CSV table of C-alpha atoms in Angstrom, one decimal:
chain,number,residue,atom,x,y,z
A,1,MET,CA,5.2,17.2,46.4
A,2,THR,CA,8.2,15.3,44.9
A,3,SER,CA,6.8,12.0,46.1
A,4,CYS,CA,3.4,12.8,44.6
A,5,LEU,CA,4.9,13.7,41.3
A,6,TRP,CA,6.9,10.5,41.3
A,7,LEU,CA,3.8,8.5,42.0
A,8,VAL,CA,1.8,10.1,39.3
A,9,CYS,CA,4.5,9.7,36.7
A,10,THR,CA,5.1,6.1,37.7
A,11,LEU,CA,1.4,5.2,37.5
A,12,ILE,CA,1.0,6.8,34.0
A,13,ALA,CA,4.2,4.9,32.9
A,14,ILE,CA,2.9,1.6,34.2
A,15,ILE,CA,-0.6,2.1,32.7
A,16,GLY,CA,1.0,3.2,29.4
A,17,SER,CA,3.2,0.1,29.4
A,18,ILE,CA,0.1,-2.1,29.8
A,19,TYR,CA,-1.6,-0.1,27.0
A,20,ALA,CA,1.5,-0.7,24.8
A,21,MET,CA,1.3,-4.5,25.3
A,22,LEU,CA,-2.4,-4.4,24.5
A,23,ALA,CA,-1.7,-2.4,21.3
A,24,ALA,CA,1.0,-4.8,20.2
A,25,PHE,CA,-1.4,-7.7,20.7
A,26,LEU,CA,-4.1,-6.0,18.7
A,27,VAL,CA,-1.7,-5.2,15.9
A,28,ALA,CA,-0.6,-8.8,15.7
A,29,ARG,CA,-4.3,-9.9,15.6
A,30,PHE,CA,-5.1,-7.4,12.8
A,31,ALA,CA,-2.2,-8.8,10.8
A,32,ARG,CA,-4.0,-12.2,10.8
A,33,ARG,CA,-7.4,-10.9,9.7
A,34,PRO,CA,-8.7,-12.8,6.6
A,35,LYS,CA,-9.7,-10.8,3.5
A,36,SER,CA,-13.2,-10.8,2.1
A,37,ILE,CA,-13.9,-12.7,-1.1
A,38,LEU,CA,-14.8,-10.5,-4.1
A,39,GLY,CA,-18.2,-11.0,-5.6
A,40,PRO,CA,-19.2,-9.6,-9.0
A,41,ALA,CA,-16.5,-7.2,-10.1
A,42,GLU,CA,-18.0,-3.7,-10.0
A,43,ASN,CA,-16.6,-0.8,-12.0
A,44,VAL,CA,-14.7,1.7,-9.9
A,45,ALA,CA,-13.9,5.4,-10.1
A,46,LEU,CA,-10.8,6.5,-8.2
A,47,ILE,CA,-11.0,10.2,-7.1
A,48,LYS,CA,-7.6,11.8,-6.5
A,49,PRO,CA,-7.6,15.5,-5.4
A,50,LEU,CA,-4.1,16.9,-6.0
A,51,TYR,CA,-2.2,20.0,-4.9
A,52,GLY,CA,1.4,20.5,-6.0
A,53,ALA,CA,4.0,18.0,-7.2
A,54,GLU,CA,4.8,16.6,-3.8
A,55,SER,CA,7.7,14.1,-3.5
A,56,GLY,CA,6.7,10.6,-4.7
A,57,LEU,CA,3.5,11.7,-6.3
A,58,GLY,CA,4.2,9.9,-9.6
A,59,ASP,CA,4.9,6.6,-7.8
A,60,ASN,CA,1.9,7.1,-5.5
A,61,LEU,CA,-0.5,7.6,-8.4
A,62,GLY,CA,1.1,4.9,-10.4
A,63,SER,CA,0.4,2.4,-7.6
A,64,PHE,CA,-3.4,3.1,-8.1
A,65,VAL,CA,-3.1,2.5,-11.8
A,66,ARG,CA,-1.3,-0.9,-11.5
A,67,GLN,CA,-4.3,-2.8,-10.1
A,68,ASP,CA,-5.0,-6.5,-10.4
A,69,TYR,CA,-8.8,-6.1,-10.8
A,70,PRO,CA,-11.2,-7.6,-13.3
A,71,GLY,CA,-13.5,-4.6,-13.5
A,72,ASP,CA,-13.0,-1.2,-15.1
A,73,VAL,CA,-11.0,1.3,-13.0
A,74,GLN,CA,-11.3,5.0,-13.9
A,75,MET,CA,-8.9,7.4,-12.2
A,76,ILE,CA,-9.8,11.1,-12.1
A,77,CYS,CA,-7.3,13.5,-10.8
A,78,GLY,CA,-8.1,17.1,-10.0
A,79,VAL,CA,-6.3,20.4,-9.5
A,80,GLN,CA,-7.5,23.9,-8.8
A,81,ASP,CA,-4.8,25.9,-10.6
A,82,ALA,CA,-3.9,25.6,-14.3
A,83,ALA,CA,-0.3,26.2,-13.3
A,84,ASP,CA,-0.2,23.4,-10.7
A,85,PRO,CA,2.9,21.3,-11.3
A,86,ALA,CA,0.9,18.2,-10.4
A,87,ILE,CA,-0.6,18.5,-14.0
A,88,GLN,CA,2.7,17.4,-15.5
A,89,ILE,CA,2.9,14.4,-13.2
A,90,VAL,CA,-0.5,13.3,-14.4
A,91,ARG,CA,0.5,13.8,-18.0
A,92,ASN,CA,3.6,11.7,-17.4
A,93,LEU,CA,1.4,9.0,-15.9
A,94,GLU,CA,-0.9,9.0,-19.0
A,95,GLU,CA,2.2,8.4,-21.1
A,96,ARG,CA,3.5,5.6,-18.9
A,97,PHE,CA,0.1,3.8,-18.9
A,98,PRO,CA,-1.6,4.6,-22.3
A,99,SER,CA,-4.2,1.9,-21.8
A,100,ALA,CA,-5.4,3.1,-18.4
A,101,GLU,CA,-8.4,5.3,-17.9
A,102,ILE,CA,-6.8,8.5,-16.5
A,103,GLU,CA,-8.5,11.9,-16.6
A,104,LEU,CA,-7.5,15.3,-15.3
A,105,VAL,CA,-9.9,18.0,-14.1
A,106,THR,CA,-8.7,21.6,-13.8
A,107,SER,CA,-11.1,24.0,-12.2
A,108,SER,CA,-10.6,27.0,-10.0
A,109,ARG,CA,-14.2,26.9,-8.7
A,110,ARG,CA,-14.1,26.8,-4.9
A,111,ALA,CA,-17.0,25.8,-2.6
A,112,GLY,CA,-16.7,26.0,1.2
A,113,GLY,CA,-13.7,26.4,3.4
A,114,ASN,CA,-12.2,22.9,2.9
A,115,PRO,CA,-9.9,23.1,-0.2
A,116,LYS,CA,-9.7,19.3,-0.6
A,117,ILE,CA,-13.5,18.9,-0.7
A,118,ALA,CA,-13.8,21.9,-3.1
A,119,ASN,CA,-11.4,20.0,-5.4
A,120,VAL,CA,-13.4,16.8,-5.0
A,121,LEU,CA,-16.6,18.6,-5.9
A,122,ASN,CA,-15.0,19.6,-9.2
A,123,ILE,CA,-13.8,16.1,-9.9
A,124,PHE,CA,-17.0,14.2,-9.0
A,125,PRO,CA,-19.1,15.0,-12.1
A,126,ARG,CA,-16.6,13.2,-14.2
A,127,ALA,CA,-16.9,10.0,-12.3
A,128,ARG,CA,-18.7,7.4,-14.4
A,129,HIS,CA,-19.1,4.5,-12.0
A,130,ASP,CA,-21.2,3.6,-9.0
A,131,VAL,CA,-18.3,2.6,-6.6
A,132,LEU,CA,-16.3,5.7,-5.7
A,133,ILE,CA,-12.9,5.5,-3.9
A,134,LEU,CA,-11.6,8.8,-2.6
A,135,SER,CA,-8.0,8.8,-1.3
A,136,ASP,CA,-5.3,11.3,-0.4
A,137,SER,CA,-2.5,12.0,-2.9
A,138,ASP,CA,0.2,10.7,-0.4
A,139,MET,CA,-1.1,7.2,-0.3
A,140,ARG,CA,0.7,4.2,-2.0
A,141,VAL,CA,-1.0,0.9,-2.4
A,142,GLU,CA,-0.5,-2.7,-3.5
A,143,PRO,CA,-2.0,-4.2,-6.7
A,144,HIS,CA,-4.7,-6.0,-4.7
A,145,TYR,CA,-6.0,-2.7,-3.2
A,146,VAL,CA,-9.1,-2.1,-5.4
A,147,ARG,CA,-10.0,-5.8,-5.3
A,148,ASP,CA,-10.0,-6.0,-1.5
A,149,ILE,CA,-11.7,-2.7,-1.0
A,150,VAL,CA,-14.6,-3.6,-3.3
A,151,ALA,CA,-14.8,-7.1,-1.7
A,152,THR,CA,-15.1,-5.4,1.8
A,153,LEU,CA,-17.7,-2.9,0.5
A,154,GLN,CA,-19.8,-5.8,-0.8
A,155,GLN,CA,-20.2,-7.2,2.7
A,156,PRO,CA,-23.7,-7.0,4.3
A,157,GLU,CA,-24.7,-3.6,5.8
A,158,VAL,CA,-21.3,-2.0,4.9
A,159,GLY,CA,-21.8,1.6,3.6
A,160,LEU,CA,-18.3,2.8,3.6
A,161,VAL,CA,-14.8,1.2,3.6
A,162,THR,CA,-11.7,2.9,5.0
A,163,CYS,CA,-8.1,1.8,5.5
A,164,LEU,CA,-5.5,1.9,8.3
A,165,TYR,CA,-2.1,3.0,7.0
A,166,ARG,CA,1.5,2.7,7.8
A,167,GLY,CA,4.2,5.3,7.6
A,168,ARG,CA,6.5,5.1,4.5
A,169,ALA,CA,9.4,7.5,4.5
A,170,ILE,CA,10.7,8.6,1.0
A,171,GLY,CA,13.1,11.2,2.3
A,172,GLY,CA,15.8,11.5,5.0
A,173,PHE,CA,15.8,11.5,8.8
A,174,TRP,CA,12.9,13.9,9.3
A,175,SER,CA,10.6,11.9,7.0
A,176,ARG,CA,11.5,8.7,8.8
A,177,LEU,CA,10.7,10.4,12.1
A,178,ALA,CA,7.3,11.5,10.7
A,179,ALA,CA,6.6,8.0,9.4
A,180,ALA,CA,7.4,6.5,12.8
A,181,ALA,CA,4.6,8.6,14.4
A,182,VAL,CA,2.1,6.6,12.3
A,183,ASP,CA,3.6,3.2,13.0
A,184,GLN,CA,4.3,3.7,16.7
A,185,HIS,CA,1.4,5.9,17.9
A,186,PHE,CA,-1.4,6.5,15.4
A,187,LEU,CA,-2.1,3.0,14.0
A,188,PRO,CA,-1.9,1.1,17.4
A,189,SER,CA,-4.0,3.8,19.1
A,190,VAL,CA,-6.8,3.3,16.5
A,191,LEU,CA,-6.8,-0.4,17.0
A,192,VAL,CA,-7.0,0.0,20.8
A,193,GLY,CA,-9.8,2.6,20.4
A,194,VAL,CA,-11.8,0.4,18.1
A,195,GLN,CA,-11.4,-2.6,20.4
A,196,LEU,CA,-12.6,-0.6,23.5
A,197,GLY,CA,-15.4,1.0,21.6
A,198,LEU,CA,-13.8,4.5,22.0
A,199,ALA,CA,-13.0,5.2,18.4
A,200,LYS,CA,-15.1,5.1,15.2
A,201,PRO,CA,-12.6,5.9,12.5
A,202,CYS,CA,-12.8,6.9,8.9
A,203,PHE,CA,-9.6,8.1,7.2
A,204,GLY,CA,-8.6,10.0,4.1
A,205,SER,CA,-6.4,7.2,3.2
A,206,THR,CA,-9.4,5.5,1.7
A,207,ILE,CA,-13.1,6.4,1.6
A,208,ALA,CA,-14.9,3.8,-0.6
A,209,ILE,CA,-18.6,4.5,-1.0
A,210,ARG,CA,-21.5,3.9,-3.4
A,211,ARG,CA,-23.2,6.8,-5.1
A,212,SER,CA,-26.5,5.9,-3.4
A,213,THR,CA,-25.0,6.1,0.0
A,214,LEU,CA,-23.2,9.3,-0.8
A,215,ALA,CA,-26.5,10.9,-1.9
A,216,GLU,CA,-28.1,9.7,1.3
A,217,ILE,CA,-25.6,11.5,3.5
A,218,GLY,CA,-25.9,14.8,1.5
A,219,GLY,CA,-23.2,14.3,-1.1
A,220,PHE,CA,-19.7,15.8,-0.8
A,221,GLU,CA,-21.3,19.2,-0.5
A,222,ALA,CA,-22.3,18.4,3.1
A,223,PHE,CA,-18.6,18.4,4.1
A,224,ALA,CA,-17.4,21.5,2.2
A,225,ASP,CA,-16.8,23.5,5.4
A,226,THR,CA,-15.5,20.7,7.7
A,227,LEU,CA,-11.9,20.3,8.6
A,228,ALA,CA,-12.1,16.6,9.4
A,229,ASP,CA,-14.1,15.7,6.3
A,230,ASP,CA,-13.1,12.0,6.5
A,231,TYR,CA,-14.3,11.6,10.0
A,232,ALA,CA,-17.5,13.5,9.3
A,233,MET,CA,-18.3,11.3,6.3
A,234,GLY,CA,-17.9,8.1,8.4
A,235,ASP,CA,-20.1,9.6,11.1
A,236,ALA,CA,-22.8,10.5,8.6
A,237,VAL,CA,-22.8,6.9,7.1
A,238,ARG,CA,-23.2,5.4,10.6
A,239,ARG,CA,-26.1,7.8,11.4
A,240,ALA,CA,-27.7,6.5,8.2
A,241,GLY,CA,-27.7,3.0,9.7
A,242,LEU,CA,-24.8,1.5,7.8
A,243,LYS,CA,-21.4,0.2,8.9
A,244,VAL,CA,-18.0,1.8,8.3
A,245,ALA,CA,-15.7,-1.2,7.7
A,246,ILE,CA,-11.9,-1.1,8.1
A,247,ALA,CA,-10.3,-3.1,5.3
A,248,PRO,CA,-8.2,-6.0,6.5
A,249,PHE,CA,-4.9,-4.6,5.3
A,250,THR,CA,-2.8,-1.4,5.5
A,251,VAL,CA,-1.7,1.0,2.8
A,252,GLY,CA,1.3,3.2,2.8
A,253,HIS,CA,1.3,6.9,3.8
A,254,THR,CA,4.3,8.5,2.2
A,255,PHE,CA,6.3,11.2,4.1
A,256,SER,CA,8.9,13.5,2.6
A,257,GLU,CA,9.5,16.1,5.3
A,258,ASP,CA,13.0,17.6,5.0
A,259,SER,CA,13.0,19.8,8.1
A,260,PHE,CA,11.9,19.8,11.7
A,261,ALA,CA,9.7,22.9,10.9
A,262,GLU,CA,7.8,21.0,8.2
A,263,LEU,CA,7.3,18.0,10.4
A,264,LEU,CA,6.1,20.1,13.3
A,265,GLY,CA,3.6,22.0,11.2
A,266,HIS,CA,2.2,18.8,9.8
A,267,GLU,CA,1.9,17.0,13.1
A,268,LEU,CA,0.4,20.0,14.9
A,269,ARG,CA,-2.4,20.3,12.3
A,270,TRP,CA,-3.0,16.6,12.6
A,271,ALA,CA,-3.1,16.7,16.5
A,272,ARG,CA,-5.4,19.7,16.6
A,273,THR,CA,-7.8,18.1,14.2
A,274,ILE,CA,-8.0,14.9,16.3
A,275,ARG,CA,-8.4,17.0,19.5
A,276,LEU,CA,-11.3,18.9,17.9
A,277,VAL,CA,-13.0,15.8,16.6
A,278,ASP,CA,-12.7,13.8,19.9
A,279,PRO,CA,-11.6,16.0,22.8
A,280,ALA,CA,-12.2,13.5,25.6
A,281,GLY,CA,-10.5,10.6,23.8
A,282,TYR,CA,-7.6,12.8,22.8
A,283,ALA,CA,-7.1,13.9,26.4
A,284,GLY,CA,-7.2,10.3,27.5
A,285,SER,CA,-4.5,9.5,25.0
A,286,VAL,CA,-1.9,10.9,27.5
A,287,ILE,CA,-1.4,7.2,28.6
A,288,THR,CA,0.0,6.4,25.1
A,289,HIS,CA,3.1,8.4,26.1
A,290,PRO,CA,4.6,6.3,28.9
A,291,LEU,CA,8.2,6.8,28.2
A,292,PRO,CA,8.3,10.6,28.9
A,293,PHE,CA,6.6,9.9,32.2
A,294,ALA,CA,9.0,7.1,33.1
A,295,LEU,CA,11.9,9.5,32.3
A,296,ALA,CA,10.3,12.2,34.5
A,297,ALA,CA,9.9,9.7,37.4
A,298,LEU,CA,13.7,9.2,37.6
A,299,PRO,CA,14.6,12.6,39.2
A,300,PHE,CA,11.4,12.7,41.2
A,301,GLY,CA,12.3,9.3,42.6
A,302,GLY,CA,15.9,10.2,43.3
A,303,PHE,CA,17.1,7.9,40.5
A,304,ASN,CA,16.3,4.9,42.7
A,305,ALA,CA,16.4,1.3,41.5
A,306,ILE,CA,12.6,1.1,41.2
A,307,ALA,CA,12.5,4.1,38.9
A,308,TRP,CA,15.2,2.7,36.7
A,309,MET,CA,13.4,-0.7,36.5
A,310,ILE,CA,10.2,1.0,35.5
A,311,LEU,CA,12.0,3.0,32.8
A,312,LEU,CA,13.6,-0.1,31.3
A,313,LEU,CA,10.2,-2.0,31.4
A,314,THR,CA,8.5,0.9,29.7
A,315,LEU,CA,11.1,1.1,27.0
A,316,ALA,CA,10.8,-2.7,26.3
A,317,CYS,CA,7.0,-2.4,26.1
A,318,ARG,CA,7.2,0.5,23.7
A,319,LEU,CA,9.7,-1.2,21.5
A,320,PHE,CA,7.4,-4.2,21.2
A,321,VAL,CA,4.8,-2.1,19.4
A,322,PRO,CA,6.8,-1.2,16.2
A,323,LEU,CA,8.1,-4.7,16.0
A,324,GLN,CA,4.5,-5.9,15.5
A,325,VAL,CA,3.6,-3.1,13.2
A,326,GLU,CA,6.4,-3.9,10.8
A,327,ARG,CA,4.7,-7.1,10.0
A,328,LEU,CA,1.9,-5.2,8.2
A,329,SER,CA,2.0,-4.1,4.6
A,330,GLY,CA,2.7,-0.6,3.2
A,331,GLY,CA,5.5,0.5,5.4
A,332,GLY,CA,9.1,1.5,4.7
A,333,LYS,CA,12.3,1.1,6.7
A,334,SER,CA,12.4,-0.1,10.3
A,335,SER,CA,11.6,2.6,12.8
A,336,VAL,CA,12.3,0.6,16.0
A,337,LEU,CA,15.5,2.5,16.8
A,338,LEU,CA,13.7,5.8,16.5
A,339,ALA,CA,11.1,4.8,19.1
A,340,PRO,CA,12.6,6.7,22.2
A,341,LEU,CA,13.0,10.0,20.3
A,342,ARG,CA,9.6,9.5,18.6
A,343,ASP,CA,7.9,9.0,22.0
A,344,ILE,CA,9.4,12.2,23.4
A,345,LEU,CA,8.5,14.3,20.3
A,346,SER,CA,5.0,12.9,20.2
A,347,PHE,CA,4.4,13.9,23.8
A,348,ALA,CA,5.7,17.4,23.0
A,349,ILE,CA,3.2,17.6,20.1
A,350,PHE,CA,0.4,16.4,22.4
A,351,VAL,CA,1.1,19.2,24.8
A,352,ALA,CA,1.6,21.8,22.1
A,353,SER,CA,-1.8,20.9,20.5
A,354,TYR,CA,-3.6,22.5,23.4
A,355,VAL,CA,-2.0,25.9,22.6
A,356,PRO,CA,-4.5,28.0,20.6
A,357,GLY,CA,-3.6,28.7,17.0
A,358,ALA,CA,-4.4,28.2,13.4
A,359,VAL,CA,-3.6,25.1,11.3
A,360,SER,CA,-1.6,24.9,8.1
A,361,TRP,CA,-2.4,22.8,5.1
A,362,ARG,CA,-0.6,22.7,1.8
A,363,GLY,CA,1.0,26.1,2.4
A,364,ARG,CA,-2.3,27.8,3.5
A,365,ARG,CA,-3.4,28.8,7.0
A,366,TYR,CA,-6.9,28.3,8.4
A,367,SER,CA,-8.8,29.2,11.5
A,368,VAL,CA,-10.7,26.4,13.2
A,369,GLY,CA,-14.1,26.9,14.8
A,370,ALA,CA,-15.2,25.0,17.9
A,371,ASP,CA,-17.5,22.9,15.7
A,372,GLY,CA,-14.6,21.8,13.5
A,373,THR,CA,-15.4,24.1,10.6
A,374,VAL,CA,-12.5,25.9,8.9
A,375,ARG,CA,-12.1,29.4,7.3
A,376,PRO,CA,-9.1,30.5,5.3
A,377,ILE,CA,-6.9,33.2,7.0
């Protein structure tokens, strides 16, 4: 039995190391992708659903205002509570950028089980332009963001544009550990999945779509009860016969976790969402955790020379991934030294995601149905 366990752990560690090298290669190739050339500048409405004055919110929103774009850019922020502290952040933003088109929508109307989409439904009627860019409040972008998103959306047969993102810690140790999960696991896994035809991503980091395409897929109302609303929108666009394009650059996903409990709650929700959306692919992602298996192979192999060699090889391959990711835009401090701890924690999250339970989002708890729909608890 010990020999069999050693063999299984060793094989997964070797396969995972090969996977890590493939991921590093694909990240390096993504970094060299050329950007599309902007055609006629189309006017854009930025839709920003907000909930609470999260850390870095003012700087995140400010990055969307400071755009180098020749067309009109309207930003509409929305909250569902008149006492939401995010309101003051938006008012401060209006004072900082008096010439910018910034609007605030406050409405308690709720439709469906997904609070984010309920907020978006309240914001949408105020959008004046044809090109809509919906993005999460924890995203931070560069001045070329709108220009490059619109240029990608203008390509033939593209119905929706989304963005890969890097982790950007704006807090202490726990936020850096959370950001490392994006850089070292999520982003590389997406690129491998796309390359192998196993993933068809669409992320809340950016969903750029035209009004006509949105109407064709049923509007935002069609996703009011869906947990993974971003994935569902991308899937609907593909079923309509259009492409979902990944923009040739990365944006920053800010993290401000200040405790292990906060990090755990966030990552469990994320992991359970992915598992519900793609159960087979998620199960197969066990090979993206080679380091824990290489560590487990040590005692099963009696701490022999081969087991030690495989462990060192696995560690080297895993470290090569964040070294390549750090060449991409949008990220924060280096996370290379956190890689071993991050790998072990990510594997623990992977295992824990199979334990039944509710998900938490913005201080609220939700039950998740087998079809991915959510209901407040």
